[in-house]
Amino acid sequence: PDTLPAADTAGRKRRPPKRKVDVIEDVYRAFGSLMASKVAGKSFAESLDAPSPPSIAIPCLEGEWELELDGAKDKLNDMRIRCGMPWILARMLGKMESSFSVEHRGLRLFVKLAPKLLSDGTLVANLDGTEQPFGLKLPVLNSLAKSWTQHASVEDGTIRLVHTFGQHRLVRVSAIDPASPDVMRIRIALEERQPSAGCGFRELAHVEQKATRRAV
């Protein structure tokens, strides 16, 4: 039969029978809601009235940028080599980032550098603070880059991008100059892990760079 028998309880009004197909649809809906709540890491009851996640005010770095070439470039190359990066890659990155573009898509940051060494030059980072693989694809040095990680976040009106290479890391903090919306200030620090301080790092060197927005 295509209907389920309704209980005939004395003293109670008999409800109309429910079709089997309706019962099956109800079960599927409940199961789907339960699975969705588990994916979100919440109980089924919590998922019924869960608040939306708070939005993050991302400083707008979007646009086309030209990096000023000065002594900071050579110092930054040395800092990268001290991290264990091959000197050819350190020099290549210095040339790739002389001009770049920035785009935001929600919490994803896209930095487009000049393509070189089979790399398309696109660095991708999630601005939620979670650890991710190195965001720039480097086919020539893929086996080495697999051991590198990154995490990015928004802090005090700046975008903080950290690349970790074993016991060393490069911390890049970028922000728009308050005096000019067409100037980006960038500070890059080389830090070394301090075993005695648990997860602490000590700054060994840093450079400061200036990028100017290109007219389009």
Coordinates of C-alpha atoms in Angstrom, one line a residue:
P1 CA 0.0 0.0 0.0
D2 CA 1.1 3.6 -0.6
T3 CA -0.1 4.9 2.8
L4 CA 0.7 4.0 6.4
P5 CA -2.1 3.1 8.8
A6 CA -3.0 5.7 11.3
A7 CA -3.3 4.7 14.9
D8 CA -6.9 4.4 16.1
T9 CA -6.7 5.5 19.7
A10 CA -9.9 5.6 21.7
G11 CA -11.0 9.1 22.7
R12 CA -8.7 10.8 20.2
K13 CA -9.4 12.2 16.8
R14 CA -8.1 10.0 14.1
R15 CA -5.5 11.7 11.9
P16 CA -5.4 11.2 8.1
P17 CA -2.9 8.5 7.0
K18 CA 0.5 9.7 5.9
R19 CA 1.8 8.6 2.5
K20 CA 5.1 6.6 2.6
V21 CA 6.7 9.0 0.2
D22 CA 6.0 11.9 2.7
V23 CA 7.6 9.9 5.5
I24 CA 10.7 9.2 3.4
E25 CA 11.0 12.9 2.5
D26 CA 10.7 13.9 6.2
V27 CA 13.5 11.5 7.1
Y28 CA 15.8 12.8 4.3
R29 CA 15.2 16.4 5.4
A30 CA 16.0 15.6 9.1
F31 CA 19.1 13.6 8.0
G32 CA 20.3 16.5 5.8
S33 CA 19.9 19.0 8.6
L34 CA 21.8 16.8 11.0
M35 CA 24.7 16.2 8.6
A36 CA 25.0 19.9 7.8
S37 CA 25.1 20.7 11.5
K38 CA 27.9 18.1 12.1
V39 CA 30.0 19.6 9.3
A40 CA 29.7 23.0 10.9
G41 CA 30.8 21.4 14.2
K42 CA 27.5 22.2 16.0
S43 CA 24.7 20.2 17.5
F44 CA 21.5 19.9 15.7
A45 CA 19.7 22.2 18.2
E46 CA 22.4 24.8 17.8
S47 CA 22.2 24.8 14.1
L48 CA 18.6 25.8 14.1
D49 CA 19.4 29.3 15.4
A50 CA 23.1 29.8 14.8
P51 CA 24.3 33.4 14.5
S52 CA 26.2 34.5 11.4
P53 CA 30.0 34.6 11.8
P54 CA 31.4 38.1 12.5
S55 CA 32.8 40.0 9.4
I56 CA 36.4 41.0 9.2
A57 CA 37.2 44.6 8.2
I58 CA 40.0 43.9 5.6
P59 CA 42.2 46.9 4.7
C60 CA 41.9 47.5 1.0
L61 CA 45.3 46.9 -0.7
E62 CA 43.7 46.3 -4.1
G63 CA 45.3 47.7 -7.2
E64 CA 48.5 47.7 -9.3
W65 CA 51.7 48.5 -7.4
E66 CA 55.3 49.4 -8.2
L67 CA 57.9 48.6 -5.6
E68 CA 60.7 51.1 -5.1
L69 CA 64.0 49.5 -5.8
D70 CA 66.7 50.3 -3.2
G71 CA 69.1 48.6 -0.9
A72 CA 66.2 46.8 0.9
K73 CA 66.0 44.4 -2.1
D74 CA 69.5 43.0 -1.6
K75 CA 69.0 42.8 2.2
L76 CA 65.7 40.9 1.7
N77 CA 67.5 38.4 -0.7
D78 CA 70.0 37.7 2.1
M79 CA 67.2 37.2 4.6
R80 CA 65.6 34.7 2.3
I81 CA 68.8 32.8 1.9
R82 CA 69.2 32.7 5.7
C83 CA 65.8 31.0 5.8
G84 CA 67.2 28.2 3.7
M85 CA 65.8 29.4 0.4
P86 CA 68.1 28.6 -2.7
W87 CA 69.9 31.8 -3.8
I88 CA 68.4 31.5 -7.3
L89 CA 64.9 31.5 -5.9
A90 CA 65.7 34.4 -3.6
R91 CA 66.9 36.5 -6.6
M92 CA 63.9 35.3 -8.7
L93 CA 61.4 36.4 -6.1
G94 CA 63.1 39.8 -5.8
K95 CA 62.6 40.3 -9.6
M96 CA 59.0 38.9 -9.5
E97 CA 57.8 41.3 -6.9
S98 CA 59.2 44.5 -8.4
S99 CA 55.7 45.1 -9.7
F100 CA 52.5 43.4 -8.4
S101 CA 48.8 43.6 -8.1
V102 CA 46.5 42.8 -5.2
E103 CA 42.9 41.5 -5.2
H104 CA 40.5 40.5 -2.4
R105 CA 37.8 37.9 -2.8
G106 CA 36.1 37.6 0.6
L107 CA 38.7 36.3 3.0
R108 CA 41.0 35.2 0.1
L109 CA 44.0 37.4 -0.9
F110 CA 45.5 37.1 -4.4
V111 CA 48.9 38.8 -5.0
K112 CA 49.9 38.6 -8.7
L113 CA 53.7 38.8 -9.3
A114 CA 55.6 38.7 -12.5
P115 CA 55.6 35.0 -13.8
K116 CA 59.1 33.3 -13.8
L117 CA 60.6 29.8 -13.7
L118 CA 57.3 28.1 -14.7
S119 CA 55.4 29.8 -11.9
D120 CA 52.4 31.9 -12.9
G121 CA 53.3 34.3 -10.1
T122 CA 50.0 34.1 -8.2
L123 CA 50.3 33.9 -4.4
V124 CA 47.0 32.9 -2.7
A125 CA 46.4 33.3 1.0
N126 CA 43.4 32.9 3.3
L127 CA 43.1 35.7 5.8
D128 CA 41.6 33.6 8.6
G129 CA 44.9 32.8 10.4
T130 CA 44.9 29.1 9.6
E131 CA 48.1 27.4 8.5
Q132 CA 48.3 26.6 4.8
P133 CA 50.8 25.3 2.3
F134 CA 53.1 27.9 0.7
G135 CA 50.8 30.0 -1.4
L136 CA 53.1 30.5 -4.5
K137 CA 53.3 27.6 -6.9
L138 CA 56.9 26.8 -7.8
P139 CA 57.0 23.7 -10.1
V140 CA 60.8 23.8 -10.4
L141 CA 61.3 23.6 -6.6
N142 CA 58.1 21.8 -5.7
S143 CA 59.7 19.2 -3.4
L144 CA 61.4 21.9 -1.4
A145 CA 58.4 24.2 -1.2
K146 CA 56.2 21.4 0.2
S147 CA 57.9 21.8 3.5
W148 CA 57.1 25.5 3.7
T149 CA 53.9 26.9 5.2
Q150 CA 52.1 30.2 5.5
H151 CA 49.4 31.9 7.5
A152 CA 47.8 35.3 7.0
S153 CA 45.6 37.5 9.1
V154 CA 44.2 41.0 9.5
E155 CA 45.6 42.9 12.5
D156 CA 45.1 46.5 13.5
G157 CA 44.4 47.7 10.0
T158 CA 47.2 45.7 8.4
I159 CA 47.5 42.5 6.5
R160 CA 50.1 40.1 8.1
L161 CA 51.5 37.3 5.9
V162 CA 53.9 34.9 7.5
H163 CA 56.0 32.3 5.6
T164 CA 57.6 29.7 7.7
F165 CA 60.8 27.7 6.7
G166 CA 61.6 25.3 9.5
Q167 CA 63.2 27.3 12.3
H168 CA 62.9 30.6 10.5
R169 CA 60.1 32.7 9.2
L170 CA 59.5 35.9 7.2
V171 CA 56.8 38.2 8.6
R172 CA 55.4 40.7 6.1
V173 CA 53.1 43.4 7.4
S174 CA 51.5 45.6 4.7
A175 CA 49.3 48.7 5.1
I176 CA 48.2 51.8 3.2
D177 CA 50.1 54.9 4.3
P178 CA 47.6 57.1 6.3
A179 CA 49.1 60.2 4.6
S180 CA 48.5 58.8 1.1
P181 CA 46.0 56.2 -0.3
D182 CA 48.4 55.6 -3.2
V183 CA 51.3 54.5 -1.0
M184 CA 51.7 51.0 0.6
R185 CA 54.2 50.6 3.5
I186 CA 55.7 47.1 3.9
R187 CA 57.8 45.8 6.7
I188 CA 59.4 42.3 6.4
A189 CA 61.1 40.8 9.4
L190 CA 63.3 37.7 9.6
E191 CA 62.6 35.8 12.8
E192 CA 64.1 32.7 14.3
R193 CA 62.3 30.2 16.6
Q194 CA 63.5 30.2 20.2
P195 CA 63.2 26.7 21.7
S196 CA 63.7 28.0 25.2
A197 CA 60.6 30.3 24.7
G198 CA 58.3 27.5 23.5
C199 CA 56.7 28.9 20.4
G200 CA 58.4 32.3 20.6
F201 CA 60.4 33.9 17.8
R202 CA 63.2 36.4 17.9
E203 CA 63.7 39.1 15.2
L204 CA 67.1 38.8 13.5
A205 CA 66.7 41.5 10.8
H206 CA 64.1 43.5 8.9
V207 CA 63.6 45.7 5.9
E208 CA 61.1 48.4 5.1
Q209 CA 59.7 48.9 1.6
K210 CA 57.5 51.4 -0.2
A211 CA 55.2 50.6 -3.1
T212 CA 53.4 53.2 -5.2
R213 CA 50.0 52.7 -6.8
R214 CA 50.3 52.6 -10.6
A215 CA 47.8 54.7 -12.6
V216 CA 45.5 52.4 -14.8

